[in-house]
């Protein structure tokens, strides 16, 4: 990656929860303008924490960045509030969707435009745009969000983030708990948004297969450290990634029924 | 494999469930045979979780009945279900966050506790003896699930994957005859899914536990389940062996999409 | 019959005032998830400020107009309530963000102590009057229909009217404005609201300020009726059954709940009280609310608890 | 490096399930007990016992009860004072109406009555949750306030509910001096704290905590909410009720309903929240904090005022007390929302890791 168009640069950050639990142990990565970068890894690897560190939603969880720097277009942003970050065009879609349960879908979307100052007409225009990307939620626009399906809520959450006209969206586990077809749909829309609107995406995802299919670049986190990084296609071709994250062996996909009762150690740990 | 699939032990007949006029399940019948792994699949909002909730009595269906080992239940409740040997795990992990792993799993032994409140308060006689017996049982489950290193950790501090495993452990501590698993592999990577599959298969194999499983990952479902039922908008649109279901055109259009 | 209706109306009027107290609870609970036990102390503080400033201002500025003095005092008291809201957000809510309900509840009890202590040390502990020119004389109405007519307190009537207007304005604010929508969003999910750039701190200041103004209005009405003194803080305890009856999250609930409790209290005191020894209105209100709760656990108008397993 | 469990291997589950599995803790607690039973009676003066230690012991007992309900079972109560009142007045009635009933039995019967009343007022908890329940428990508070004030039978026709007891003795031991009272309360508290600890570490305690943490899941694994919640109400009310009886009989010896007002309820809730919800140890910390703080403020404020050349009037002191008390509570909640007990255990954890954090 050339350094010229780096949008976000995270420099060996360390995050501690509750003053005692060390979750990130020096994570570094960068996101180019207009790219899709995926943070991959198992549960507890620190993906969500990383996103929260960037969007500064850590404090509510009693976590804090104790070391390292986070820069957005060469500006330090660790001390900015989430609201200030949204105004600078960085917005997070949280894991588990978090729609406003008692607000209608449309009210949810409009709430996403809270930081906008460019007038009602512009907001209405964005709303229409969101509806064209997510026709599925347009039909549910007046239902209370709590009564819509998981897929619709995920779309609502992404759409709500788009209402702020972001330059960069942090997407936490967009595929979690969604049916395969919906996952496809969501990722296709993400790619469209990236290509047509030029929105940069940083996504944390367990579904390695999906993520590598749509992302340009990936980082694999484990135990709060980046253990591997590379272009998505390189990662997808890597033997270890294939075995441990994609479930493929040299003989093709292995049946879950035939998984052995012991496991081979990963090469990067030895 | 040594296990033999037996007779039907759980049979749902014409179950319909609605919430304030919104239909969650419409006239669903399906059965579960002893020792089998029965998968329920379907798009989001298809009513899969509602189905499990009906089986163990969290929801009361407006119509239909549940037949468990020949006994008819028109009204099931969670306590009765637990007594009858049904235990379950939860989609969004419903562990007791303020307790550590051992205590969470010990709650699974609750139905087997015989000592009364006063004996427990005095930590005397049967209370103390039972506590040790059940602890030993729970330790077996801990060994089985390979979570020895976290036994004293408060569950709230555990990463998601381990929480899922403890959730399974709590259900296993009940020594259930039927185990309901609600998306045990959601949000896991392949490696973790492999682990979880291994546990599910071993439980089924070693203890002969009947398993009803909701899962999105088609590869998992196709590989490990004996029979699959497919729901869509609260209706049953397919039921049968994994390969039959995969070939069912209605299932493909509603759920799988062309690429799978 | 006439007496019954008089009692009924008396109850409705008193109920309107309970509604105002309850409204303060509901507003804060909705937006910050805090069950604010300091509402009574805020009411006392606001009423004390109003009472003292309306007496001090004519002295300081040398103006004779009671009306003008009252208006100025009202604005000063309002500004004071803004300051209180700002300080509470800064010193209490912000550091306690995302804590459990019980912890926040205790924190508001702490706030209550501080406000009571501050209020009495700044403004004194005597009994003060608030004179905002409320009509004191009772009027007889409907003499044609009931024998001897119905005796209605004009003051109560004006108070009820003010309360109604305040409620209408608040409802409009919540449903129709951008800030109102943001308030509702915050009420639903703090973190999500934060993630889309709604500044929680700002929202909380607004909402505590609005609750402060509601407390001020209630304090003025109550104070002009009964005088301002320390016991005013316990008025909050009278508002609590209203809140749980009406539902913690419902503004209409606060109103209807207030009316039901007001009427229930008065009727029970008049008809039931003599039989079992009097002084029953407080616990009667609570029992009434409790009975309602057994049938509707989320209160009459409370939003249904949406939880999925 | 002194505080370590290294080398202390557990060879049986029995050893692992002790109340204090770490040897250093066992020694510490033994030390405290020895000091409380022998050291304090030798060193302490009457004022210390009367004004601080006896209230501390009794309120600790009440806090234990409240903590069982609020901290372990998750049912917030604002009506604990009511159950103290029920315990005190019930014990009083047994004491004066039944000739020759031993004091211990009166107090225990007071507790049992309180437990029964607790069950009745616990019934709404089966339908109503969280803050709604908290407010609903105030119904118990105001109802008992009224009952003991207005219904003369309960107070043996004493005016305004004021009653008194005298001539307390247990098997010939007359409880008169502050020392006697202190010892009596100390023994009582030690026994009941042990019972509370046992309950919370066995099946019933797990039932309570399961209901607190996730009631649907608790039901699904076969815990009946009815039994779990009502037993928590009963046990909690029993503790609080006996504490009420002790408060009336031992500490005050004559009292009226105002001794158990809503302020008392708030005070008890403060204790468990500041001390630490769901922690037996926390109940003691909280009680110590809330009992000593006002006394300390009362003593020190005029002195501090004098330091700066201001005389603070009595009214001024009481206002300042309110302000400082309120601020300190907020400060504590911010510093550690999980209470002093958590501060304690974090401290221990750090000590265990010392000198290598993380």
Tab-separated table of N, CA, C and O in Angstrom, chain D residues 221-261:
chain	number	residue	atom	x	y	z
D	221	UNK	N	-33.522	-24.316	32.963
D	221	UNK	CA	-32.765	-25.415	33.553
D	221	UNK	C	-33.431	-25.953	34.806
D	221	UNK	O	-32.836	-26.717	35.560
D	222	UNK	N	-34.671	-25.567	35.015
D	222	UNK	CA	-35.438	-26.226	36.062
D	222	UNK	C	-35.459	-25.513	37.402
D	222	UNK	O	-35.664	-26.127	38.432
D	223	UNK	N	-35.227	-24.217	37.393
D	223	UNK	CA	-35.367	-23.447	38.628
D	223	UNK	C	-36.743	-22.793	38.613
D	223	UNK	O	-37.097	-22.138	37.629
D	224	UNK	N	-37.502	-23.001	39.686
D	224	UNK	CA	-38.829	-22.366	39.709
D	224	UNK	C	-38.721	-20.954	40.262
D	224	UNK	O	-38.327	-20.778	41.418
D	225	UNK	N	-39.070	-19.962	39.456
D	225	UNK	CA	-38.951	-18.582	39.913
D	225	UNK	C	-39.750	-18.341	41.193
D	225	UNK	O	-39.311	-17.616	42.077
D	226	UNK	N	-40.904	-18.983	41.281
D	226	UNK	CA	-41.746	-18.794	42.459
D	226	UNK	C	-40.971	-19.132	43.725
D	226	UNK	O	-40.881	-18.336	44.655
D	227	UNK	N	-40.379	-20.316	43.731
D	227	UNK	CA	-39.671	-20.749	44.927
D	227	UNK	C	-38.432	-19.885	45.163
D	227	UNK	O	-38.187	-19.425	46.275
D	228	UNK	N	-37.680	-19.660	44.098
D	228	UNK	CA	-36.424	-18.921	44.268
D	228	UNK	C	-36.688	-17.507	44.787
D	228	UNK	O	-36.058	-17.054	45.741
D	229	UNK	N	-37.641	-16.822	44.169
D	229	UNK	CA	-37.875	-15.433	44.574
D	229	UNK	C	-38.467	-15.362	45.981
D	229	UNK	O	-38.006	-14.590	46.818
D	230	UNK	N	-39.497	-16.172	46.217
D	230	UNK	CA	-40.134	-16.068	47.530
D	230	UNK	C	-39.204	-16.538	48.642
D	230	UNK	O	-39.232	-15.984	49.740
D	231	UNK	N	-38.349	-17.536	48.361
D	231	UNK	CA	-37.422	-17.943	49.410
D	231	UNK	C	-36.429	-16.823	49.691
D	231	UNK	O	-36.057	-16.593	50.843
D	232	UNK	N	-36.032	-16.103	48.646
D	232	UNK	CA	-35.127	-14.966	48.878
D	232	UNK	C	-35.824	-13.907	49.723
D	232	UNK	O	-35.240	-13.350	50.652
D	233	UNK	N	-37.081	-13.642	49.393
D	233	UNK	CA	-37.826	-12.666	50.198
D	233	UNK	C	-37.921	-13.137	51.647
D	233	UNK	O	-37.749	-12.347	52.580
D	234	UNK	N	-38.215	-14.440	51.822
D	234	UNK	CA	-38.398	-14.944	53.171
D	234	UNK	C	-37.099	-14.866	53.969
D	234	UNK	O	-37.066	-14.321	55.071
D	235	UNK	N	-36.022	-15.380	53.377
D	235	UNK	CA	-34.746	-15.393	54.100
D	235	UNK	C	-34.289	-13.969	54.391
D	235	UNK	O	-33.891	-13.631	55.508
D	236	UNK	N	-34.401	-13.127	53.361
D	236	UNK	CA	-33.989	-11.742	53.532
D	236	UNK	C	-34.799	-11.074	54.642
D	236	UNK	O	-34.244	-10.439	55.538
D	237	UNK	N	-36.112	-11.246	54.597
D	237	UNK	CA	-36.957	-10.605	55.600
D	237	UNK	C	-36.668	-11.171	56.982
D	237	UNK	O	-36.782	-10.468	57.974
D	238	UNK	N	-36.321	-12.447	57.023
D	238	UNK	CA	-35.984	-13.033	58.316
D	238	UNK	C	-34.759	-12.335	58.905
D	238	UNK	O	-34.772	-11.892	60.053
D	239	UNK	N	-33.727	-12.207	58.109
D	239	UNK	CA	-32.520	-11.517	58.575
D	239	UNK	C	-32.840	-10.094	59.010
D	239	UNK	O	-32.462	-9.640	60.076
D	240	UNK	N	-33.545	-9.400	58.117
D	240	UNK	CA	-33.836	-7.997	58.399
D	240	UNK	C	-34.739	-7.892	59.631
D	240	UNK	O	-34.561	-7.011	60.475
D	241	UNK	N	-35.684	-8.820	59.732
D	241	UNK	CA	-36.597	-8.804	60.869
D	241	UNK	C	-35.876	-9.017	62.188
D	241	UNK	O	-36.122	-8.286	63.162
D	242	UNK	N	-34.972	-9.993	62.233
D	242	UNK	CA	-34.242	-10.192	63.489
D	242	UNK	C	-33.366	-8.972	63.774
D	242	UNK	O	-33.227	-8.570	64.928
D	243	UNK	N	-32.823	-8.391	62.718
D	243	UNK	CA	-32.025	-7.173	62.924
D	243	UNK	C	-32.914	-6.087	63.535
D	243	UNK	O	-32.501	-5.355	64.435
D	244	UNK	N	-34.159	-5.997	63.037
D	244	UNK	CA	-35.099	-5.014	63.592
D	244	UNK	C	-35.345	-5.287	65.064
D	244	UNK	O	-35.343	-4.364	65.897
D	245	UNK	N	-35.549	-6.564	65.397
D	245	UNK	CA	-35.804	-6.916	66.789
D	245	UNK	C	-34.608	-6.552	67.662
D	245	UNK	O	-34.753	-5.975	68.743
D	246	UNK	N	-33.393	-6.866	67.161
D	246	UNK	CA	-32.200	-6.504	67.922
D	246	UNK	C	-32.093	-4.990	68.083
D	246	UNK	O	-31.746	-4.479	69.138
D	247	UNK	N	-32.386	-4.299	67.002
D	247	UNK	CA	-32.293	-2.831	67.015
D	247	UNK	C	-33.205	-2.271	68.097
D	247	UNK	O	-32.808	-1.416	68.898
D	248	UNK	N	-34.448	-2.804	68.127
D	248	UNK	CA	-35.406	-2.322	69.120
D	248	UNK	C	-35.027	-2.775	70.522
D	248	UNK	O	-34.897	-1.957	71.437
D	249	UNK	N	-34.817	-4.083	70.681
D	249	UNK	CA	-34.610	-4.635	72.013
D	249	UNK	C	-33.254	-4.230	72.597
D	249	UNK	O	-33.165	-3.782	73.721
D	250	UNK	N	-32.215	-4.456	71.786
D	250	UNK	CA	-30.867	-4.321	72.337
D	250	UNK	C	-30.355	-2.886	72.230
D	250	UNK	O	-29.858	-2.315	73.188
D	251	UNK	N	-30.496	-2.322	71.023
D	251	UNK	CA	-29.875	-1.015	70.815
D	251	UNK	C	-30.698	0.126	71.415
D	251	UNK	O	-30.183	0.957	72.142
D	252	UNK	N	-32.000	0.156	71.095
D	252	UNK	CA	-32.803	1.301	71.522
D	252	UNK	C	-33.489	1.077	72.863
D	252	UNK	O	-33.654	2.002	73.632
D	253	UNK	N	-33.963	-0.095	73.066
D	253	UNK	CA	-34.816	-0.531	74.180
D	253	UNK	C	-36.153	0.204	74.286
D	253	UNK	O	-37.087	-0.315	74.874
D	254	UNK	N	-36.281	1.401	73.762
D	254	UNK	CA	-37.642	1.905	73.537
D	254	UNK	C	-37.646	2.620	72.195
D	254	UNK	O	-36.679	3.290	71.847
D	255	UNK	N	-38.712	2.433	71.444
D	255	UNK	CA	-38.674	2.954	70.073
D	255	UNK	C	-40.074	3.225	69.558
D	255	UNK	O	-41.066	2.800	70.159
D	256	UNK	N	-40.141	3.949	68.481
D	256	UNK	CA	-41.407	4.176	67.803
D	256	UNK	C	-41.227	3.909	66.309
D	256	UNK	O	-40.106	3.713	65.842
D	257	UNK	N	-42.331	3.913	65.549
D	257	UNK	CA	-42.220	3.498	64.143
D	257	UNK	C	-41.186	4.296	63.354
D	257	UNK	O	-40.591	3.777	62.418
D	258	UNK	N	-40.956	5.559	63.736
D	258	UNK	CA	-40.022	6.380	62.971
D	258	UNK	C	-38.620	5.789	62.934
D	258	UNK	O	-37.819	6.127	62.061
D	259	UNK	N	-38.318	4.881	63.894
D	259	UNK	CA	-36.997	4.253	63.884
D	259	UNK	C	-36.800	3.395	62.643
D	259	UNK	O	-35.682	3.064	62.282
D	260	UNK	N	-37.918	3.035	62.019
D	260	UNK	CA	-37.817	2.156	60.844
D	260	UNK	C	-38.472	2.808	59.625
D	260	UNK	O	-39.233	2.187	58.900
D	261	UNK	N	-38.189	4.068	59.457
D	261	UNK	CA	-38.857	4.814	58.383
D	261	UNK	C	-38.218	4.500	57.029
D	261	UNK	O	-37.294	3.706	56.926
